[in-house]
Short mmCIF file of C-alpha atoms and ligand atoms in Angstrom, two decimals:
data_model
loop_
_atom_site.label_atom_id
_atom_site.label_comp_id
_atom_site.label_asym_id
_atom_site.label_seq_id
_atom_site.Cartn_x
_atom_site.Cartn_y
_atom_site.Cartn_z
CA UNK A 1 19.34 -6.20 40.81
CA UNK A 2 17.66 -7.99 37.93
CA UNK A 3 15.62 -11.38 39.11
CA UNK A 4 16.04 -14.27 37.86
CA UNK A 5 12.47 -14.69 36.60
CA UNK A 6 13.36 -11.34 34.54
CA UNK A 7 15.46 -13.45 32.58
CA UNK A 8 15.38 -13.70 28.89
CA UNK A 9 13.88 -17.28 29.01
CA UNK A 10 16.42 -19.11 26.30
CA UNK A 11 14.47 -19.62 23.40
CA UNK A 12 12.79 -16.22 23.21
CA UNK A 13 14.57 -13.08 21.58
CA UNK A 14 18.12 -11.94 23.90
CA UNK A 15 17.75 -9.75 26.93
CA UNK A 16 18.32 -6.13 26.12
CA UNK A 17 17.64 -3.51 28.79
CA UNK A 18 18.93 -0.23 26.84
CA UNK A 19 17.18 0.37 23.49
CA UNK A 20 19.15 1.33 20.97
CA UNK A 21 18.21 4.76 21.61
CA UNK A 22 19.71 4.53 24.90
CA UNK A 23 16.16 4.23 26.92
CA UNK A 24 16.24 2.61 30.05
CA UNK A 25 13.50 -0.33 29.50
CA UNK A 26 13.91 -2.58 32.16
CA UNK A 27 11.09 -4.62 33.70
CA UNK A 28 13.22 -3.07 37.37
CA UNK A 29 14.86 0.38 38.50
CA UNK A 30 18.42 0.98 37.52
CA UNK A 31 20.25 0.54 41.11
CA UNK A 32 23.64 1.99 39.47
CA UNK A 33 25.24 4.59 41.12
CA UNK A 34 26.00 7.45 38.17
CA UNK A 35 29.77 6.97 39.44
CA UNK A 36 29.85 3.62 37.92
CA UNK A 37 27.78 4.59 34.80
CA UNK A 38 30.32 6.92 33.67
CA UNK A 39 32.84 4.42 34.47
CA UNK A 40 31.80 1.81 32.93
CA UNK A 41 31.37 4.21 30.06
CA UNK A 42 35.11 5.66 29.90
CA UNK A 43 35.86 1.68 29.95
CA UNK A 44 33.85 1.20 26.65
CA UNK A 45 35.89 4.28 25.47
CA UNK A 46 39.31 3.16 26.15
CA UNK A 47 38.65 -0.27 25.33
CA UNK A 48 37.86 1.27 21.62
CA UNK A 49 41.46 3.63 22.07
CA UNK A 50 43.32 1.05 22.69
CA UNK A 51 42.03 -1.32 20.12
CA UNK A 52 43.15 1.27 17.68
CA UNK A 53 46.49 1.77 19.21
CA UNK A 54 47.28 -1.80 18.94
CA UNK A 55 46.14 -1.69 15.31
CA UNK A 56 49.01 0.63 14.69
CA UNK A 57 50.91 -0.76 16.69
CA UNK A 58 51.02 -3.86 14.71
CA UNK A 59 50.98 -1.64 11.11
CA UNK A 60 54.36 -0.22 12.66
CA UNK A 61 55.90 -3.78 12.77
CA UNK A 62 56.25 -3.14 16.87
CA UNK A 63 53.71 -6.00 17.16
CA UNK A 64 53.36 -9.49 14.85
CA UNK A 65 49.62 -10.04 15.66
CA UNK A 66 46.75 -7.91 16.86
CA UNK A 67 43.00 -9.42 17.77
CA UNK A 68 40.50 -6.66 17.38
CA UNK A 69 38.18 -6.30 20.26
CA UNK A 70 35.88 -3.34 18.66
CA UNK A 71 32.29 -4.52 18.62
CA UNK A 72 33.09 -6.80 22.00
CA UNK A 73 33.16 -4.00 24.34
CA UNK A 74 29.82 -4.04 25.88
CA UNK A 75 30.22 -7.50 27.29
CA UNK A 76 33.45 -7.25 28.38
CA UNK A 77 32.53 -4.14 30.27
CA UNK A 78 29.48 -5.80 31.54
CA UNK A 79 31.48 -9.21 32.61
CA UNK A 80 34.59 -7.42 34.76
CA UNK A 81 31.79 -5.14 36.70
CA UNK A 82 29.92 -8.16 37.18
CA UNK A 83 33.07 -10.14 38.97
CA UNK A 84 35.29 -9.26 42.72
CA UNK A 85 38.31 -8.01 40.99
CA UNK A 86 41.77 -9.49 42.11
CA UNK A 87 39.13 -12.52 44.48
CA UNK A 88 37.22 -13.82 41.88
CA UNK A 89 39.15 -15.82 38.67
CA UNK A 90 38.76 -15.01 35.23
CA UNK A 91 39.97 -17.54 32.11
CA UNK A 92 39.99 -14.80 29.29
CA UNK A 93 40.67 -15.81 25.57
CA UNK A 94 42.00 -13.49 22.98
CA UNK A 95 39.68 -11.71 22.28
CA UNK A 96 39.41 -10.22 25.96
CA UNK A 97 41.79 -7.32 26.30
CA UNK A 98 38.47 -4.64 26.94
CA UNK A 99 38.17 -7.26 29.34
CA UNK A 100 40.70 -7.77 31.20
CA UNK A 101 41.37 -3.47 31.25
CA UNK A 102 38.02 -3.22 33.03
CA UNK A 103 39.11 -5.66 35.65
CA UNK A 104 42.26 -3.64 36.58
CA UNK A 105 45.11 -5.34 34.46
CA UNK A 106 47.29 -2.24 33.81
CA UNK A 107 47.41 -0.83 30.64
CA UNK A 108 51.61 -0.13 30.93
CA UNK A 109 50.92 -4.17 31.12
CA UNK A 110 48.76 -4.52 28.07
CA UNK A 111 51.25 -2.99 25.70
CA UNK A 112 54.13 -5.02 27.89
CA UNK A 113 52.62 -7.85 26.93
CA UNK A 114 51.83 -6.96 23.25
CA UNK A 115 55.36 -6.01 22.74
CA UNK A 116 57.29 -8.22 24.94
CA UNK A 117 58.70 -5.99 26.93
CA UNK A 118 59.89 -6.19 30.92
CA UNK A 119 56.83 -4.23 31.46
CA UNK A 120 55.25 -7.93 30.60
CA UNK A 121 54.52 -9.78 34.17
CA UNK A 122 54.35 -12.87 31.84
CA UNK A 123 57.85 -12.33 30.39
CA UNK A 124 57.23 -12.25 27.05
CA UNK A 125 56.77 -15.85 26.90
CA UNK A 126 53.33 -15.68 25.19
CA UNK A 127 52.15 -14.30 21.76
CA UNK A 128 50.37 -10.84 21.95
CA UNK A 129 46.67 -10.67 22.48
CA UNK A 130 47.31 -13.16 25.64
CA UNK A 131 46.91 -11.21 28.44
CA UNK A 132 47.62 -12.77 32.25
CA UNK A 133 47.73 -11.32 35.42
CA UNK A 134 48.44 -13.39 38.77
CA UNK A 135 47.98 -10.01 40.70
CA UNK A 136 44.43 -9.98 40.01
CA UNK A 137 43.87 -13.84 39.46
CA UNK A 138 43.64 -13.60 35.61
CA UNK A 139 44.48 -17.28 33.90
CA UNK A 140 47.02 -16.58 30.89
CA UNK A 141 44.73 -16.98 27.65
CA UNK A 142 45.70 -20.06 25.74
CA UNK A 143 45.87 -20.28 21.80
CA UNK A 144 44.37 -23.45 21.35
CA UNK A 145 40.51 -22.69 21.18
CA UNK A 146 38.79 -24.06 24.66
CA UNK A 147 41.57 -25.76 26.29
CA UNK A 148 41.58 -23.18 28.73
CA UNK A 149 37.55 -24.25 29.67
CA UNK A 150 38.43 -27.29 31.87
CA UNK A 151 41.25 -26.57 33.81
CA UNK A 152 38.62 -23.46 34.73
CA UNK A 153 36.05 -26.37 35.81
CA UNK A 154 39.03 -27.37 37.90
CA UNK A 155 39.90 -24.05 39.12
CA UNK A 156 35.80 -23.57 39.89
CA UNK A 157 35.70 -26.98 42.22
CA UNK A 158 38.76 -26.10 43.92
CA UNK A 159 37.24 -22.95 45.19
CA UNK A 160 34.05 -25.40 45.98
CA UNK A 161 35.98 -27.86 47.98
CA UNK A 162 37.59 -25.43 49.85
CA UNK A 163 34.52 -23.32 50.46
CA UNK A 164 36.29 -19.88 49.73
CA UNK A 165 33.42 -18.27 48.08
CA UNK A 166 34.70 -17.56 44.58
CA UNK A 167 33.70 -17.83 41.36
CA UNK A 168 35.58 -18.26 38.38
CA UNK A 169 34.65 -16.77 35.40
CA UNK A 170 35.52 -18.30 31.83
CA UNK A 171 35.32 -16.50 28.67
CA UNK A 172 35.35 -17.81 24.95
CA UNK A 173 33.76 -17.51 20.90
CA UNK A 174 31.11 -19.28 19.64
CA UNK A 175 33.48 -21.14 17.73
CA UNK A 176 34.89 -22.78 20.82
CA UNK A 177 31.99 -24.57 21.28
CA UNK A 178 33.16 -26.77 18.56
CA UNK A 179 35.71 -28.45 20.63
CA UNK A 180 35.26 -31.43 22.91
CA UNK A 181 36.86 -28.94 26.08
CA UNK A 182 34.06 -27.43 26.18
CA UNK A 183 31.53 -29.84 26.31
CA UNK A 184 33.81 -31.53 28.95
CA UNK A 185 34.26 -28.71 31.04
CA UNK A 186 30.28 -28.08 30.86
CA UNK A 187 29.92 -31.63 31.99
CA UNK A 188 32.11 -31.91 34.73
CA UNK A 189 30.87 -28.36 35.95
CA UNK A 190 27.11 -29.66 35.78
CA UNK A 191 28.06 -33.01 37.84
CA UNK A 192 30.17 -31.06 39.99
CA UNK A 193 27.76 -28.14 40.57
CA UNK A 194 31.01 -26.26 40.06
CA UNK A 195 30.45 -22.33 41.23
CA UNK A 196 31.56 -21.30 36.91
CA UNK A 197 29.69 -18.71 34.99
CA UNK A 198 30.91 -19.82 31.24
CA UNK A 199 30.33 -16.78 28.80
CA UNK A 200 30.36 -17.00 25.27
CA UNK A 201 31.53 -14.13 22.92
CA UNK A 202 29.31 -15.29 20.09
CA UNK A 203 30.17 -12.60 17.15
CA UNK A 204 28.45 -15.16 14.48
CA UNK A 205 32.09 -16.19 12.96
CA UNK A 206 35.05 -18.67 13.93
CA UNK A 207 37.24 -16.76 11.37
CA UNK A 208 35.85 -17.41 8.44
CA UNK A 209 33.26 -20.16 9.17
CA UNK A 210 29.56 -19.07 10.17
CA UNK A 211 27.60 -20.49 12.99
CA UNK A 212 25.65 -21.96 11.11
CA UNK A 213 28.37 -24.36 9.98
CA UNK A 214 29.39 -24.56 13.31
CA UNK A 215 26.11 -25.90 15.52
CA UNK A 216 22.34 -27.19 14.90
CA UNK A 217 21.60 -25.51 18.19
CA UNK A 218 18.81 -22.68 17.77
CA UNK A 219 21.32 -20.58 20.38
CA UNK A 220 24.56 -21.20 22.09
CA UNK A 221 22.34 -20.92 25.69
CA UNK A 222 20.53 -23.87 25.07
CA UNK A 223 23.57 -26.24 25.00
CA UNK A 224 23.48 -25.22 28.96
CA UNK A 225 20.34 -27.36 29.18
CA UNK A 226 22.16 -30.72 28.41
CA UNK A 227 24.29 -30.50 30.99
CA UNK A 228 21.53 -29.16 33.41
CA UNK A 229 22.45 -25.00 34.01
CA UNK A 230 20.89 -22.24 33.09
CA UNK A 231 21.74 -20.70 30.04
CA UNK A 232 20.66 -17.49 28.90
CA UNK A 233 21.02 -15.33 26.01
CA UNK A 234 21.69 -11.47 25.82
CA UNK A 235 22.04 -8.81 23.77
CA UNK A 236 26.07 -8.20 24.05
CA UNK A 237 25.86 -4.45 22.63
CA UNK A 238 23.84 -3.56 25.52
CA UNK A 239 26.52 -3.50 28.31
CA UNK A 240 24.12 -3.33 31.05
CA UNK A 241 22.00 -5.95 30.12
CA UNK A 242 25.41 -7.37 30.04
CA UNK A 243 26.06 -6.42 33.59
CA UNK A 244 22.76 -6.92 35.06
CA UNK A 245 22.49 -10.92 33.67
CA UNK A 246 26.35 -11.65 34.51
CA UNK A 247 25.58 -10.21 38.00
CA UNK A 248 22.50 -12.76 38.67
CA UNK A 249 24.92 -15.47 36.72
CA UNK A 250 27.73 -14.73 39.56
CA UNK A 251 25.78 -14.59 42.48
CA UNK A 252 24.17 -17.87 41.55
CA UNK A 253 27.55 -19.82 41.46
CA UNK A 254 28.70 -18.11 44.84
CA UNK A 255 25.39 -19.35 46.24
CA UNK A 256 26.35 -22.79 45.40
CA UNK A 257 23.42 -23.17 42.96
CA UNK A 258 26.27 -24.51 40.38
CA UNK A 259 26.88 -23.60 37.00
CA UNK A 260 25.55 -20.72 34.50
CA UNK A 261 25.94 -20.78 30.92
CA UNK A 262 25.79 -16.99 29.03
CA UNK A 263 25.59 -16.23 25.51
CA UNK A 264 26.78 -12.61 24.50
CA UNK A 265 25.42 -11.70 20.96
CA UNK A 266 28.44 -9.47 19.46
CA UNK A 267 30.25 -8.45 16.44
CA UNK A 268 33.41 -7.98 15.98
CA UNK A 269 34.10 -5.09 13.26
CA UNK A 270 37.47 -5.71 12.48
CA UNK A 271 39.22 -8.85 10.82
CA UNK A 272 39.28 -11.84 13.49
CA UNK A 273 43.42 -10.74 13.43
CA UNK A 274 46.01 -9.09 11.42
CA UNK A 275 46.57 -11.98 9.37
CA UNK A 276 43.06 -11.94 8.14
CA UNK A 277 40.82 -10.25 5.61
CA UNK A 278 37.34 -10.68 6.69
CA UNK A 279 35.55 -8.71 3.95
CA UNK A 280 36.71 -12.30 1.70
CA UNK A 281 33.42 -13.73 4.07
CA UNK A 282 31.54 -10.94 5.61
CA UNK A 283 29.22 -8.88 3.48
CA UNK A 284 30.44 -4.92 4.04
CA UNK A 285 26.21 -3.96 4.79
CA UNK A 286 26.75 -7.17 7.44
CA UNK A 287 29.53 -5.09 8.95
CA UNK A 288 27.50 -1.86 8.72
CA UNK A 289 24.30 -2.89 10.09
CA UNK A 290 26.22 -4.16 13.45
CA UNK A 291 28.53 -1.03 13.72
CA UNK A 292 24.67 1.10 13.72
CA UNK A 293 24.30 -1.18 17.04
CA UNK A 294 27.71 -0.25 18.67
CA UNK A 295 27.68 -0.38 22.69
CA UNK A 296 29.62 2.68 22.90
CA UNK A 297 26.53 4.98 20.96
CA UNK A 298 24.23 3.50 23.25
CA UNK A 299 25.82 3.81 26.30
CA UNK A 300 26.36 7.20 25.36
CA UNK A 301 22.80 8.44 24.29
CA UNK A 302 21.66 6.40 27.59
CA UNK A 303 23.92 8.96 29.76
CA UNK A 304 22.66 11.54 27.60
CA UNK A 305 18.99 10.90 28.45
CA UNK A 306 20.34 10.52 32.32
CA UNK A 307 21.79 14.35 32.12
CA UNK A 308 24.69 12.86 33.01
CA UNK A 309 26.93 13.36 29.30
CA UNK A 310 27.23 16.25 26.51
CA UNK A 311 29.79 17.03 23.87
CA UNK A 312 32.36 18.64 26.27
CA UNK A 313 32.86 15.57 28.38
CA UNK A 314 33.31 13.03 25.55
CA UNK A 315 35.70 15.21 24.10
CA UNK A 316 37.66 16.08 27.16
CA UNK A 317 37.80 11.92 27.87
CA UNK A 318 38.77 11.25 24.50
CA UNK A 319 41.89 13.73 25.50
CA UNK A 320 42.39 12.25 28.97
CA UNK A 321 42.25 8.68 27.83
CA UNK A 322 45.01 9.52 24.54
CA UNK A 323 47.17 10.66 26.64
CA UNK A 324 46.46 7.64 29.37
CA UNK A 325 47.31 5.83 26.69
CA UNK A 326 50.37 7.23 25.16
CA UNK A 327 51.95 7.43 28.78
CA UNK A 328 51.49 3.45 29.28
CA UNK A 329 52.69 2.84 25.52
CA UNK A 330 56.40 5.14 26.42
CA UNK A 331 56.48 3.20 30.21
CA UNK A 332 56.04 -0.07 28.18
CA UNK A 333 58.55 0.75 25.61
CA UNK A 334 61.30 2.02 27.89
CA UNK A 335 61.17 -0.86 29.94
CA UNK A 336 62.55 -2.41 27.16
CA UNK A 337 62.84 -5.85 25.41
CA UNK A 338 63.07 -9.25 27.47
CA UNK A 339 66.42 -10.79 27.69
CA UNK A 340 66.22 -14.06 25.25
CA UNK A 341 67.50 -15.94 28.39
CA UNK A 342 64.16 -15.38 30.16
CA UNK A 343 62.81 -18.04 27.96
CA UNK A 344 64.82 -20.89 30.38
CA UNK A 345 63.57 -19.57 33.54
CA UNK A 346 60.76 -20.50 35.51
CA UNK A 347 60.30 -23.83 33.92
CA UNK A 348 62.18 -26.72 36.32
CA UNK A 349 62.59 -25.66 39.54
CA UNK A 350 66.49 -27.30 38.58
CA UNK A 351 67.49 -26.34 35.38
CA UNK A 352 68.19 -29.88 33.00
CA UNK A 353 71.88 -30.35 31.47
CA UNK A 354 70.05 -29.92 28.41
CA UNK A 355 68.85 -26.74 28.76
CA UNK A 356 71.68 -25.54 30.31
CA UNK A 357 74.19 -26.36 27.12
CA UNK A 358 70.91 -24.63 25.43
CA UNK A 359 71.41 -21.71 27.32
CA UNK A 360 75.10 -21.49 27.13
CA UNK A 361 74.98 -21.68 23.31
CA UNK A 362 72.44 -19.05 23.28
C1 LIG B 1 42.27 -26.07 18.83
C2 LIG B 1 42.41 -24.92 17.86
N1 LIG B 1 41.96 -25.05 16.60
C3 LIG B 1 42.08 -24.03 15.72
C4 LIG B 1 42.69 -22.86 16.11
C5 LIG B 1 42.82 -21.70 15.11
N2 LIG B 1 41.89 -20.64 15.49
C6 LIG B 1 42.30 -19.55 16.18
S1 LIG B 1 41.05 -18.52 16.52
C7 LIG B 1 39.92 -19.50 15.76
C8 LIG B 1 38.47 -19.11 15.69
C9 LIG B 1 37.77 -19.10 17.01
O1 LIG B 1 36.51 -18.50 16.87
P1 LIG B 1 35.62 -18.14 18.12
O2 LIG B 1 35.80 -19.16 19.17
O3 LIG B 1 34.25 -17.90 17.61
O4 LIG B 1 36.25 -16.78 18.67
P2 LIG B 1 36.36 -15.36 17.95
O5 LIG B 1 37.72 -15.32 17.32
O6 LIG B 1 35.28 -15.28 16.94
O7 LIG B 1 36.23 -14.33 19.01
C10 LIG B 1 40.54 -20.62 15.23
C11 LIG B 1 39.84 -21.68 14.48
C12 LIG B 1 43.18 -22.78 17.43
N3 LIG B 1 43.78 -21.66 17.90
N4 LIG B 1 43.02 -23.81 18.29
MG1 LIG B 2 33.40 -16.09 17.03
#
């Protein structure tokens, strides 16, 4: 386990403990078992699959709106192996779905969700890219940027009060740091000394505006200081330095030692969604330069140097994990679309005459 005095202190460069040549450089030993390297590996692989498949998905007209999470995966491998699946809560955003896979949300529920199909445990009530699972305590995302940051402060004390030992986990862009939820949900979680671990995705853009335009602050970490937590800054194409940081992050909230701010530096290589063109703000060598940094190379050449990965295996997971993939696409497809009528349930516990004669006109 990494100690805290290990950590990247927040104004010197981000934590990286792979090199981009994959070479374990880590001021500790690696204390990973090689069963949950090569996990955590074919969850940076199928993270990438499916981001492709929903790509298509979307080109076919079977989905209205795709968020690409290529260039993300590292941290969002790092962040689910970091957290007690199904005890622990996580607040994703939309940008989370290599995320929420690694915690154990099912992919036949992934593409149920994208396509609004029964296979959806949310109903189809929400637009795609906003995975939810209440089997494994996973808040819904929420479109509007950061609202889902305070009621995760209130989540966070709730688990305080009542001394249960969990942690809850929210996830979000740079850009969401723009909004007043998040600086109210850092406050009340400083006060509070609620047990939160608040990550950002910062991938340098809120669509089309820069950082730059976005914040004075040297790095998204230090913000942390102001409301008196830690905040730390790592490099988010290394998925164990990742791993290793949100670990310390978590255990620090379940000790009761409050609230942990952690900056993930990503990219994302695609558009920010289907309905953009990025290349109108991002310069293509930008693009480029990142993609020579991807998490999934380095994670490779790291198992490489272990002895623990060649040629054969990544092309008999590639296999495994299409054809993982196609199965959960047909299960999510035959379960077919959600009645219209779903849309009235679930929201009064006794249905209004209103929404009845909506119903019946329907
Ligand atoms: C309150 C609010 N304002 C604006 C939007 C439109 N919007 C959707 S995504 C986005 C950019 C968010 O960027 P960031 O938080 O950096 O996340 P990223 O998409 O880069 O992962 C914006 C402005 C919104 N959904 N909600
Ligand atoms: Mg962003």
């Amino acid at each position: 386990m990494i100690q805290e005095t290990h950590l990247f202190k927040p104004f010197d460069k981000p934590l990286s403990l792979v090199t981009d040549a994959g070479v374990w450089n880590a001021p500790f030993e690696l204390d990973l078992p090689d069963e949950t390297l090569l996990n955590m590996y074919r969850d940076l692989v199928l993270s990438r699959l499916l981001d492709e498949q929903l790509g298509k998905l979307q080109r076919l007209g079977k989905t209205s709106f795709v968020a690409p999470n290529a260039g993300h995966e590292g941290a969002h491998v790092g962040v689910a192996y970091a957290l007690r699946a199904g005890f622990d809560w996580l607040f994703p955003y939309y940008r989370d779905h290599g995320l929420v896979l690694a915690l154990g949300v099912p992919l036949r529920e992934v593409f149920g969700q994208t396509l609004a199909t029964r296979a959806d445990p949310n109903k189809g009530r929400q637009m795609p890219a906003h995975p939810g699972s209440g089997a494994l305590n996973v808040f819904t995302a929420a479109s509007p940027i950061a609202s889902h940051l305070p009621p995760a402060v209130g989540a966070a004390l709730s688990m305080k009060l009542r001394g249960t030992g969990q942690v809850a986990v929210a996830t979000f862009g740079e850009g969401a740091t723009s909004e007043g939820d998040f600086h109210a949900a850092m406050n009340f979680a400083g006060v509070q000394g609620a047990p939160i671990v608040f990550v950002c995705e910062n991938n340098g853009y809120a669509i089309s505006v820069a950082l730059r335009k976005q914040s004075g602050s040297e790095t998204i970490a230090a913000k942390a200081y102001a409301y008196g937590m830690p905040g730390y800054t790592v490099d988010g194409m290394d998925a164990l330095a990742c791993y290793y940081v949100m670990q310390d992050a978590v255990a620090h909230a379940r000790e009761g030692r409050g609230p942990v701010l952690v900056e993930l530096l990503v990219y994302r290589y695609g558009a920010h969604s289907s309905a953009d063109d990025d290349s109108a703000y991002r310069p293509r060598e930008e693009v480029a330069a990142w993609r020579r940094r991807d998490p999934l190379g380095r994670f490779r050449r790291f198992l490489e140097a272990r002895g623990l990965w060649e040629e054969v295996q990544e092309r008999g997971l590639r296999d495994e994990l299409g054809r993982t993939l196609s199965a959960a696409l047909a299960e999510a497809e035959a379960a077919g679309s959600v009645p219209t009528e779903w849309l009235f349930d679930d929201v009064y516990a006794e249905v209004p005459d209103t929404l009845l004669e909506q119903r019946e006109s329907l």
